[in-house]
PDB file of C-alpha atoms in Angstrom:
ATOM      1  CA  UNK A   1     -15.973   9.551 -44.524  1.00  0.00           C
ATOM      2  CA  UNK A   2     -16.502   6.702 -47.182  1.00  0.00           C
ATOM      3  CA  UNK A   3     -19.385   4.464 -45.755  1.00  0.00           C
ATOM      4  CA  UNK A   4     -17.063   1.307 -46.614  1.00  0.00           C
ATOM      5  CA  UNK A   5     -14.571   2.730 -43.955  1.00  0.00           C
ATOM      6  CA  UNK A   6     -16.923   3.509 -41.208  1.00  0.00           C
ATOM      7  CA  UNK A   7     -18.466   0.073 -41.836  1.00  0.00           C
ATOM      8  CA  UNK A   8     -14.916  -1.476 -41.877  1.00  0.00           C
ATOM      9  CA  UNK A   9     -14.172   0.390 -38.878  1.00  0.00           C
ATOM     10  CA  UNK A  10     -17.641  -0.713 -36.950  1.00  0.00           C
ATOM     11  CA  UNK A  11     -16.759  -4.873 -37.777  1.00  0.00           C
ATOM     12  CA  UNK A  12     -13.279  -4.103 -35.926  1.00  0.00           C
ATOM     13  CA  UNK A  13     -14.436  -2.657 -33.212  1.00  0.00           C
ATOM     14  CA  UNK A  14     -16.899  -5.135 -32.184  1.00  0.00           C
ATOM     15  CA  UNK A  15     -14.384  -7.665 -33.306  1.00  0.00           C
ATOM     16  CA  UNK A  16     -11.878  -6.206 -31.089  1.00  0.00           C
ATOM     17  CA  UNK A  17     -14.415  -6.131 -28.371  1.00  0.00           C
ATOM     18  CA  UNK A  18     -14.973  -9.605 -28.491  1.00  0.00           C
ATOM     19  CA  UNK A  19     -11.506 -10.529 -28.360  1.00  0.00           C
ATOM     20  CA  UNK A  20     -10.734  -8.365 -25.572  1.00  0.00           C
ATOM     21  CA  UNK A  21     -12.540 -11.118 -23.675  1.00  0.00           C
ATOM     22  CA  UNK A  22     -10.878 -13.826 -24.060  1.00  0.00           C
ATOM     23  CA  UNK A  23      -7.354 -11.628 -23.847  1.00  0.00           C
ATOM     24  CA  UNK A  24      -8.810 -10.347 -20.280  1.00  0.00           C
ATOM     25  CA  UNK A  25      -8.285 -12.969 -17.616  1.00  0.00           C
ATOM     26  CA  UNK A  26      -8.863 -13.054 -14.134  1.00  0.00           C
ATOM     27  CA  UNK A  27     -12.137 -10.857 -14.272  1.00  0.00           C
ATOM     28  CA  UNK A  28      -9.628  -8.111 -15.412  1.00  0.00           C
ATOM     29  CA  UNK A  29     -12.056  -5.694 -17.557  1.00  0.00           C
ATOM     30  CA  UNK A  30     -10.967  -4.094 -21.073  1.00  0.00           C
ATOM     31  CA  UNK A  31     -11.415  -0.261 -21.143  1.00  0.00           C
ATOM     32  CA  UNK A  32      -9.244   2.973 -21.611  1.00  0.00           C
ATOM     33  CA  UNK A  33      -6.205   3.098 -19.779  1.00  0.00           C
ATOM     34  CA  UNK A  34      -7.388   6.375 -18.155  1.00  0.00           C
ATOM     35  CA  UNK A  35     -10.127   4.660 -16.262  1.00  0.00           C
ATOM     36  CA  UNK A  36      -7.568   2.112 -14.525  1.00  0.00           C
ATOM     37  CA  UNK A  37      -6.571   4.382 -12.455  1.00  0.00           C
ATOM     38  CA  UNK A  38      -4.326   2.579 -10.770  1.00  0.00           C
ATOM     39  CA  UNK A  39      -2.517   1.668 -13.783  1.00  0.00           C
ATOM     40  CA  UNK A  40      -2.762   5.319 -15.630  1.00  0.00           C
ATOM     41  CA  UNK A  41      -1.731   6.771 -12.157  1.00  0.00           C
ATOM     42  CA  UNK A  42       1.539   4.914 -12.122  1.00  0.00           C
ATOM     43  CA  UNK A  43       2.009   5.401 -15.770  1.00  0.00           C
ATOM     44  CA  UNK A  44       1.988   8.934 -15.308  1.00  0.00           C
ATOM     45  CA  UNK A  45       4.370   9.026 -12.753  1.00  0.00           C
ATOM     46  CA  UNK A  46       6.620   6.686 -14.150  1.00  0.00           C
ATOM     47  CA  UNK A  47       7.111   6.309 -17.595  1.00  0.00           C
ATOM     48  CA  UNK A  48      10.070   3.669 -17.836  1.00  0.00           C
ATOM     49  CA  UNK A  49      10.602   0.983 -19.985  1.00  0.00           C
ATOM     50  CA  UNK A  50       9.337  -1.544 -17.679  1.00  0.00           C
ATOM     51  CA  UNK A  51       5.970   0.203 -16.618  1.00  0.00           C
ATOM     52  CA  UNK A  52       5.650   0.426 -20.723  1.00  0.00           C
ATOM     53  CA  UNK A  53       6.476  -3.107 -21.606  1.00  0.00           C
ATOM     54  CA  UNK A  54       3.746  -3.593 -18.644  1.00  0.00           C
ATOM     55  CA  UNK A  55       1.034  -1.620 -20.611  1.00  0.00           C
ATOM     56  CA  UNK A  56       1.918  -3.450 -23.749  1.00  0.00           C
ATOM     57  CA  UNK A  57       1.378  -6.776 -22.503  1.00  0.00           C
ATOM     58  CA  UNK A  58      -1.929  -5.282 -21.150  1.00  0.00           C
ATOM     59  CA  UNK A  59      -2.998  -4.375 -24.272  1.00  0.00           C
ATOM     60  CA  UNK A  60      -6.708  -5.228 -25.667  1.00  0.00           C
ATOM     61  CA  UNK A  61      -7.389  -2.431 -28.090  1.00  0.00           C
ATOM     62  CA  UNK A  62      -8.549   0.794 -28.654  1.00  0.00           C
ATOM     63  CA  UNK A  63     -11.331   3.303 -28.153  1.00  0.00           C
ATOM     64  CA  UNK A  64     -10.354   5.372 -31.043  1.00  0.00           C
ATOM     65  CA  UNK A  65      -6.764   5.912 -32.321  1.00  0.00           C
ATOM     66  CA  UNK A  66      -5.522   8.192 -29.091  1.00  0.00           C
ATOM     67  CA  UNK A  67      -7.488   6.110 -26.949  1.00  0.00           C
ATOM     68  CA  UNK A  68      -5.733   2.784 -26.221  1.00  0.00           C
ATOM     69  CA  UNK A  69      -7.300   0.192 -23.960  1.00  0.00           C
ATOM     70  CA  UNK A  70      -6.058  -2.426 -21.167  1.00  0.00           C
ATOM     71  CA  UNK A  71      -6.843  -5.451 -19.406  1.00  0.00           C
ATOM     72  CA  UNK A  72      -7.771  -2.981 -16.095  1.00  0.00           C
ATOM     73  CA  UNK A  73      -7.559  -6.279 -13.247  1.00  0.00           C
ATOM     74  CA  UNK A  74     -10.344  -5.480 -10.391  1.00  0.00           C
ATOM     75  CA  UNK A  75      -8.368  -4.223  -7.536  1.00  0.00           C
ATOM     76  CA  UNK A  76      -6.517  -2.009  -9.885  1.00  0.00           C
ATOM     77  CA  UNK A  77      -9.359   0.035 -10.939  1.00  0.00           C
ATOM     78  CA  UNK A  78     -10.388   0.606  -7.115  1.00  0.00           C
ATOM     79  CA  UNK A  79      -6.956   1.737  -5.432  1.00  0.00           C
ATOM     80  CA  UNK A  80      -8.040   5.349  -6.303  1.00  0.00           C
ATOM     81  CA  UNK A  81     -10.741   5.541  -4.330  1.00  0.00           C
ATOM     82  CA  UNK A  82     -10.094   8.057  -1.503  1.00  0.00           C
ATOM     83  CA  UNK A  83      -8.349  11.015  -2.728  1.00  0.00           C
ATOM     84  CA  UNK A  84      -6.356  12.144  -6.040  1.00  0.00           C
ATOM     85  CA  UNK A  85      -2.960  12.839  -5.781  1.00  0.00           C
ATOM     86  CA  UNK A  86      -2.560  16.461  -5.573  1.00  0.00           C
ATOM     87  CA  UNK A  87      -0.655  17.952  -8.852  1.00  0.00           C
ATOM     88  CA  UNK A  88       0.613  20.497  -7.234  1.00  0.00           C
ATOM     89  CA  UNK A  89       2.818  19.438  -4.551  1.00  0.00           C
ATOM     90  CA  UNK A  90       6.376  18.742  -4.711  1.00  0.00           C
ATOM     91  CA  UNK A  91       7.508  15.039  -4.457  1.00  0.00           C
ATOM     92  CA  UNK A  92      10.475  16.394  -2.287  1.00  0.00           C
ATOM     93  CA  UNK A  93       7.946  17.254   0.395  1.00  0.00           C
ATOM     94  CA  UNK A  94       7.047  13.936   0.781  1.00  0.00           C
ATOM     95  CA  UNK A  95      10.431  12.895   2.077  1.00  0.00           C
ATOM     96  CA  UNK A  96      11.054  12.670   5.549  1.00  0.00           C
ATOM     97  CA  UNK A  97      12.980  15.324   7.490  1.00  0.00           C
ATOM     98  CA  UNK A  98      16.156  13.536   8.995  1.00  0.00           C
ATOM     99  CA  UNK A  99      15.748  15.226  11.948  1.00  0.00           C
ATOM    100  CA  UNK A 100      12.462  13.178  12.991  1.00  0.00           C
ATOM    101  CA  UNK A 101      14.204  10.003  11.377  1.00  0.00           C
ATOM    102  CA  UNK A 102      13.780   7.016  13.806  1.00  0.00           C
ATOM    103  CA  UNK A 103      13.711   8.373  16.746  1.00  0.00           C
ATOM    104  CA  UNK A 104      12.945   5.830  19.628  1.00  0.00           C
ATOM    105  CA  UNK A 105      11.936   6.983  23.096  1.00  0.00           C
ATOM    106  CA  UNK A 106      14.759   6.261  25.279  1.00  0.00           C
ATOM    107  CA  UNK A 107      13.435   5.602  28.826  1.00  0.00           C
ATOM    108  CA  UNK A 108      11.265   2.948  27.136  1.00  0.00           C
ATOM    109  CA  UNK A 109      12.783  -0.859  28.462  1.00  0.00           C
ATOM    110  CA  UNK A 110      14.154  -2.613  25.567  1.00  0.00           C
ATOM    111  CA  UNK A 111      13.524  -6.796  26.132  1.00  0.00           C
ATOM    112  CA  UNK A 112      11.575  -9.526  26.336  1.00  0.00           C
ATOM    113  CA  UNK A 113       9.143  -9.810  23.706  1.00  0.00           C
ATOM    114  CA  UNK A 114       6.733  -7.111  24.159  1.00  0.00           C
ATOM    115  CA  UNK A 115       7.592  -3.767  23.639  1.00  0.00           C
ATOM    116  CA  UNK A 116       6.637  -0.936  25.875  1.00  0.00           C
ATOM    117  CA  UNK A 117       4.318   2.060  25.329  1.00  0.00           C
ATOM    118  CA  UNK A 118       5.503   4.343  22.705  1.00  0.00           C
ATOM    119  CA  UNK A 119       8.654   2.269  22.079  1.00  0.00           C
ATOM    120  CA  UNK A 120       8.014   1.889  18.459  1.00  0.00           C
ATOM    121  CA  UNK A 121       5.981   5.138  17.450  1.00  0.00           C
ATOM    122  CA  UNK A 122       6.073   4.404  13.686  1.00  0.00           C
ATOM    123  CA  UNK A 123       4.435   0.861  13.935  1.00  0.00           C
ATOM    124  CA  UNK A 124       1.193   1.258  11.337  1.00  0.00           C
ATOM    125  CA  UNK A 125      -1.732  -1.893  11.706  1.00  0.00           C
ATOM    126  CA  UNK A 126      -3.496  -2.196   8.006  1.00  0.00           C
ATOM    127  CA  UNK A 127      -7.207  -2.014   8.477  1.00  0.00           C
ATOM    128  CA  UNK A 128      -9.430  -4.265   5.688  1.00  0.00           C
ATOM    129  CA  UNK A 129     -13.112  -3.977   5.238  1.00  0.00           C
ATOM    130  CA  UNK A 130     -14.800  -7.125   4.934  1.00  0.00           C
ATOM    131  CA  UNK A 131     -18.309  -8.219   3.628  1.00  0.00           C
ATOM    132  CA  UNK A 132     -19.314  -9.094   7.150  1.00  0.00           C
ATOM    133  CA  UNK A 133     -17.271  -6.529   9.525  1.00  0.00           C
ATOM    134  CA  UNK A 134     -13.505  -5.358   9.190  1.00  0.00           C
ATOM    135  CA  UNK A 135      -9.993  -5.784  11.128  1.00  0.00           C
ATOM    136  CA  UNK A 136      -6.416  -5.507  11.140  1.00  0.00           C
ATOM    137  CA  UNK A 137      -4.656  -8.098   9.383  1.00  0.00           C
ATOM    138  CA  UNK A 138      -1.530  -6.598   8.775  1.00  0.00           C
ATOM    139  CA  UNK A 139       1.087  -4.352   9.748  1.00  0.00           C
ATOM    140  CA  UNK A 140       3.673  -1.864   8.044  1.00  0.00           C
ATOM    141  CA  UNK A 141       6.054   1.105   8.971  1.00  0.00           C
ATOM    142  CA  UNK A 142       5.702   4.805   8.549  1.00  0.00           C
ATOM    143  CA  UNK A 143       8.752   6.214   6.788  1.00  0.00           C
ATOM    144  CA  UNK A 144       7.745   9.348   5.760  1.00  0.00           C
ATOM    145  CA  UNK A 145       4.544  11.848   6.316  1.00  0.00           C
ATOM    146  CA  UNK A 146       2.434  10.342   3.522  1.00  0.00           C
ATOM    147  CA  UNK A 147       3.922   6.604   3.143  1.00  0.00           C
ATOM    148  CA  UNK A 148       3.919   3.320   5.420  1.00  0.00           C
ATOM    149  CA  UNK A 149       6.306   0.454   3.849  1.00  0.00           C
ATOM    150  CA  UNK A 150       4.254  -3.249   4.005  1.00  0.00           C
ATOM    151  CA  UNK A 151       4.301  -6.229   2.366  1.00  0.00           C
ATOM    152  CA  UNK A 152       3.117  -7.296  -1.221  1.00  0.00           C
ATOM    153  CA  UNK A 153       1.405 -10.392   0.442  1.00  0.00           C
ATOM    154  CA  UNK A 154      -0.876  -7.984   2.827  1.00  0.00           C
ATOM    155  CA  UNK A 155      -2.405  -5.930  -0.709  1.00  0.00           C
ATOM    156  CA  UNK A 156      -2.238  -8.749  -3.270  1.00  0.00           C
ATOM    157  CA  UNK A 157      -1.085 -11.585  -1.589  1.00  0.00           C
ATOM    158  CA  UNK A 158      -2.234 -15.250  -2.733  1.00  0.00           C
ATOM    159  CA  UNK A 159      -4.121 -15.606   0.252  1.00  0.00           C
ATOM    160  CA  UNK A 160      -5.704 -12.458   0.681  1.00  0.00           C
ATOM    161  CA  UNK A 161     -10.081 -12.945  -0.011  1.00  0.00           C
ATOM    162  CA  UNK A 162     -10.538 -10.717  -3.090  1.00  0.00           C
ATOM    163  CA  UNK A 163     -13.538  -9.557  -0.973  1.00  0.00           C
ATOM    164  CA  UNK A 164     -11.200  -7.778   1.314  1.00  0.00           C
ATOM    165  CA  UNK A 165     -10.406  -3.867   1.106  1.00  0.00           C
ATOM    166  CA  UNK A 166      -7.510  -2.562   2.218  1.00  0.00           C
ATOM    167  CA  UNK A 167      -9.011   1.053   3.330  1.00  0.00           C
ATOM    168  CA  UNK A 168      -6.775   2.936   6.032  1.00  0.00           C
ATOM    169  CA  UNK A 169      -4.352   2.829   8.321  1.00  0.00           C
ATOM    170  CA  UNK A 170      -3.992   3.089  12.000  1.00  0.00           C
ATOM    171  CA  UNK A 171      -0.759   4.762  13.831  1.00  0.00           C
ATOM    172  CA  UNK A 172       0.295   5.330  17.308  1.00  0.00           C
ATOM    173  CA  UNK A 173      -1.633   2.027  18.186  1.00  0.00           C
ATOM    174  CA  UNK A 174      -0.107  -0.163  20.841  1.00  0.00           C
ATOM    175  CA  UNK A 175      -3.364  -2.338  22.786  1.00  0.00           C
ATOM    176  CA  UNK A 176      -6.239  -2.339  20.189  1.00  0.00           C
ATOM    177  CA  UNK A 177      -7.995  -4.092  22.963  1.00  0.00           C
ATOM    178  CA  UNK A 178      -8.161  -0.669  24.680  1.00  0.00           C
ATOM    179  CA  UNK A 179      -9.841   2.745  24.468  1.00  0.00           C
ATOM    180  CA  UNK A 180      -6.434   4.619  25.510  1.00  0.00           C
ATOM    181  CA  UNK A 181      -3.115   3.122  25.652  1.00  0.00           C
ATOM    182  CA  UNK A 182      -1.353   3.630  29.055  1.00  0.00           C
ATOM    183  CA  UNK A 183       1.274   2.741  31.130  1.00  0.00           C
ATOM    184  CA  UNK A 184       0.358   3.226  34.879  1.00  0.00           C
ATOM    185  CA  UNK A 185      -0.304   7.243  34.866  1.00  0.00           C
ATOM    186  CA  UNK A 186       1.764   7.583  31.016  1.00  0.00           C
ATOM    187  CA  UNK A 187      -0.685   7.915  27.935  1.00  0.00           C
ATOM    188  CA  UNK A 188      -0.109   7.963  24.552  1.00  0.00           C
ATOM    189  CA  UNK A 189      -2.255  10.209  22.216  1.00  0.00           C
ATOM    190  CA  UNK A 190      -5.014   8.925  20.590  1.00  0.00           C
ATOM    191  CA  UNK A 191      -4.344   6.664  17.574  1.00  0.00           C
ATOM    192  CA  UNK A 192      -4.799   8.599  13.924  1.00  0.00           C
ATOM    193  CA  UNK A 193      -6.759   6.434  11.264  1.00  0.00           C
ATOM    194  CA  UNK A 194      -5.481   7.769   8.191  1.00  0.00           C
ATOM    195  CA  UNK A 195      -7.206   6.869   4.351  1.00  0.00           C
ATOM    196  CA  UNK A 196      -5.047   4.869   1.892  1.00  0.00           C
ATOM    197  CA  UNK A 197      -4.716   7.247  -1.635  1.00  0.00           C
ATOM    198  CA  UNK A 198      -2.523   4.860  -3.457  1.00  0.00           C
ATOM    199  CA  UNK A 199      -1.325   1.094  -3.192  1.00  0.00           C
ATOM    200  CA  UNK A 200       1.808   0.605  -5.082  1.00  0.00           C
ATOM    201  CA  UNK A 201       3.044  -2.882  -4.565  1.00  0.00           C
ATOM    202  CA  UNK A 202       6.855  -3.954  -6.072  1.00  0.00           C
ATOM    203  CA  UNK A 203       6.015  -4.628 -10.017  1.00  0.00           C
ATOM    204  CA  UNK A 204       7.937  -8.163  -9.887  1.00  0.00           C
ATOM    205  CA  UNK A 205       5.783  -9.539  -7.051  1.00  0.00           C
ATOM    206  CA  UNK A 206       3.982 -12.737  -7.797  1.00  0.00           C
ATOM    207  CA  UNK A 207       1.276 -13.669  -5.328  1.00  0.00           C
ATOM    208  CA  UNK A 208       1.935 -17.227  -6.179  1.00  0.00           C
ATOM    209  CA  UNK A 209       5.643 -17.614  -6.081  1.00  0.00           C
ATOM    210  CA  UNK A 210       6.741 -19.665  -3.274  1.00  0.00           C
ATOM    211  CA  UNK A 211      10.163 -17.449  -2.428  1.00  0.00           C
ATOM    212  CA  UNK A 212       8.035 -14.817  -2.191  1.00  0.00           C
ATOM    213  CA  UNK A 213      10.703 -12.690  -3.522  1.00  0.00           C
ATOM    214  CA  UNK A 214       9.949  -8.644  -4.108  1.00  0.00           C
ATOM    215  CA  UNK A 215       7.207  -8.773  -1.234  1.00  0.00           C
ATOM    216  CA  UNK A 216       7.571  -5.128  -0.215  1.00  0.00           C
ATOM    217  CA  UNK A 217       5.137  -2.205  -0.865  1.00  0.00           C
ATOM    218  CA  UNK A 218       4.013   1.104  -0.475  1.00  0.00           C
ATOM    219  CA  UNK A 219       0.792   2.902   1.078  1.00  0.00           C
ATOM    220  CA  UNK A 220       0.749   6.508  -0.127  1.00  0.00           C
ATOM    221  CA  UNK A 221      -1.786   8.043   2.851  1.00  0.00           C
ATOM    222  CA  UNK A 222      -4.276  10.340   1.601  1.00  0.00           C
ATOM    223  CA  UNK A 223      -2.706  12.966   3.808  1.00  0.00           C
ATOM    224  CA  UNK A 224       0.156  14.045   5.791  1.00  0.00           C
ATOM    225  CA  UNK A 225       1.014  12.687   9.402  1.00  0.00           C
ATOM    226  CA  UNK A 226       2.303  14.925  11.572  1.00  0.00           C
ATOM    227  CA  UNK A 227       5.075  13.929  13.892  1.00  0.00           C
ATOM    228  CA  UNK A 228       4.230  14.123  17.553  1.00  0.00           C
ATOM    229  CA  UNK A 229       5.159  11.869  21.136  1.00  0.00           C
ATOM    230  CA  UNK A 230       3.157   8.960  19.555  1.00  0.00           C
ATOM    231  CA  UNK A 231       4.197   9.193  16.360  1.00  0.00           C
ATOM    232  CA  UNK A 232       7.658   9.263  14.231  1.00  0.00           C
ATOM    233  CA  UNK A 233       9.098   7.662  10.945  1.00  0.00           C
ATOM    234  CA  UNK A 234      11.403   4.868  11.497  1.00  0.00           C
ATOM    235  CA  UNK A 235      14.042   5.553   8.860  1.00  0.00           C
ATOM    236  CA  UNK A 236      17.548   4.681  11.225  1.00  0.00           C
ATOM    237  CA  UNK A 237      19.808   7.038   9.220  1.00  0.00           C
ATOM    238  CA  UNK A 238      22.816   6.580  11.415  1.00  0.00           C
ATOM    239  CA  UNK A 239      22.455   2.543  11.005  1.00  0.00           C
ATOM    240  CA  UNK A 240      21.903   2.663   6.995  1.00  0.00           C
ATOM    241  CA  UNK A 241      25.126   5.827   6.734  1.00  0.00           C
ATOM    242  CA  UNK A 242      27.166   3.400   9.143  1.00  0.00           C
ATOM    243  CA  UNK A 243      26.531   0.315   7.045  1.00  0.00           C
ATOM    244  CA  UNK A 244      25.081  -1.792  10.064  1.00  0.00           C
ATOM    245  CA  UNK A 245      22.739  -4.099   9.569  1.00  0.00           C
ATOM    246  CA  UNK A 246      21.242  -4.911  13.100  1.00  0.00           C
ATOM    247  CA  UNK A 247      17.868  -4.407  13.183  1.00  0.00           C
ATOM    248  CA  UNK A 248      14.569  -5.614  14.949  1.00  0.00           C
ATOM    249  CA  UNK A 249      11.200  -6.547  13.430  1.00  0.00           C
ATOM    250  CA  UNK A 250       8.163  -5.306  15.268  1.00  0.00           C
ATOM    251  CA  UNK A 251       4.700  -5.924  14.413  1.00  0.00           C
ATOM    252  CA  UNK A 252       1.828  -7.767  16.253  1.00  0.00           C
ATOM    253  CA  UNK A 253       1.679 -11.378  16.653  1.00  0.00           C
ATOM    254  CA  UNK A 254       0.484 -14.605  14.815  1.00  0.00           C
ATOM    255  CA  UNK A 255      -2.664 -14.952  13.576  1.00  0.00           C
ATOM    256  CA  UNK A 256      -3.435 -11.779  13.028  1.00  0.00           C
ATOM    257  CA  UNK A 257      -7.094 -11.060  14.562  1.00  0.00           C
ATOM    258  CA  UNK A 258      -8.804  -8.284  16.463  1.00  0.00           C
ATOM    259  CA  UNK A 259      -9.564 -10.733  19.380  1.00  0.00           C
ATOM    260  CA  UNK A 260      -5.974 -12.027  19.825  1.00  0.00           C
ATOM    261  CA  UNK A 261      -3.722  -8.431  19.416  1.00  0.00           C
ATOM    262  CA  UNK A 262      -2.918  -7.189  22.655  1.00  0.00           C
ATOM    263  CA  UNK A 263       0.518  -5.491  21.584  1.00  0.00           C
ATOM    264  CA  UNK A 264       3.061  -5.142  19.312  1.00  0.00           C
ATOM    265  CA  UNK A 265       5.700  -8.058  19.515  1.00  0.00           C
ATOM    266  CA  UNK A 266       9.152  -7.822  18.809  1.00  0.00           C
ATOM    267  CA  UNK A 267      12.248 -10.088  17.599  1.00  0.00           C
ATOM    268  CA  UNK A 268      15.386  -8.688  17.914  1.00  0.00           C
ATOM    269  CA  UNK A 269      17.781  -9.292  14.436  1.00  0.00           C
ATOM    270  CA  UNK A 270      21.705  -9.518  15.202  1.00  0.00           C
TER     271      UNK A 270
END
């Protein structure tokens, strides 16, 4: 190669390099898409226009002509920290069997406030590590053997410490305040603590929008859940086939620390 190329070549790279900087806010970091994983994970699953016109906005340069490079934002380059995705495995495997869809234990007293053991058996409680400790902080649903449905706000919300990790999940939990959870002489199985693979939270989601809008998410586990007594899926398929749009929300009571949760609460939706 002529040596006025290669020295052509060498002033644009570092000149690139320098302005990757400044195009790289928020402590995001400029490297080769492949090593945001996060980013090159979801790019590789989903290649639509939107997820491109993402990566172009991204954009800071290139490692060599096949190589481009993108503003990688910190939490983006650690969601990928448990297990890969497997490559071999059929996505239709990961959808829930409408058989186990929802399925609520029927001798279990529906009122009040506080639900009863094993009521709700696809309630999930989002466990964080913290620099001094960890808790739950947040709740979700399991609809399916590898994915619970949460919030935005709970993975990249405005108020979340960017010192927080968002590492597993906990199912089949009802008193965290308690070795076993039982009701007189009726136990419920041991909770599962399950590792978070993937975070995928809605692409429109701003932290800082005040509506909030698009504040839904998914938590791809790093393995599959196997439906038992304690726990199920709560897809209703008769209630989203019908058209009805009753509903409850369950989850476990404001604030949201390890000292205060006792149970799940529950507010019925007419």
């Amino acid at each position: 190669m002529d040596v006025k190329k290669v020295v052509v070549m060498f002033f644009v790279t570092v000149l690139l390099s320098v302005v990757a900087k400044d195009i790289c806010a928020r402590n995001a970091t400029c490297i080769v898409l492949e090593k945001c994983e996060g980013l090159y994970n979801r790019f590789m699953r989903d290649r639509s226009e939107s997820v491109r016109n993402l990566l172009r906005k991204l954009h800071c340069g290139f490692d060599s002509p096949q190589a481009p490079k993108i503003c990688c934002p910190p939490e983006l380059k650690e969601v990928n920290v448990f297990i890969r995705m497997s490559t071999d495995q059929n996505p239709m495997d990961l959808l829930p069997n409408l058989k186990v869809c929802g399925i609520q234990n029927n001798d279990r007293i529906v009122g009040g406030t506080q639900t009863e053991l094993d009521e709700h058996p696809w309630m999930a409680l989002l466990h964080y590590d913290k620099p001094k400790g960890s808790g739950f902080y947040c709740g979700g649903v399991l609809i399916a053997s590898r994915y619970v449905l949460t919030a935005a706000h709970c993975v990249k919300g405005a108020d979340l410490p960017k010192t927080w990790k968002l590492s597993e999940v906990r199912l089949g939990e009802w008193n965290v305040t308690s070795k076993n959870d039982c009701d007189h002489d009726d136990c419920s199985p041991q909770p599962l603590n399950v590792p978070i693979e993937e975070i995928i939270a809605h692409e429109d989601y701003d932290p800082t929008d005040g509506q909030q809008q698009n504040d839904i998410a998914l938590l791809r586990l790093a393995q599959d859940v196997t439906f038992n007594g304690g726990l199920s899926n709560g897809i209703e398929k008769s209630s989203v086939r019908s058209g009805d749009i009753s509903g409850q929300l369950i989850g476990p009571p404001r604030p949201i620390h390890l000292r205060y949760i006792q149970h799940l609460r529950r507010a019925v939706l007419d």
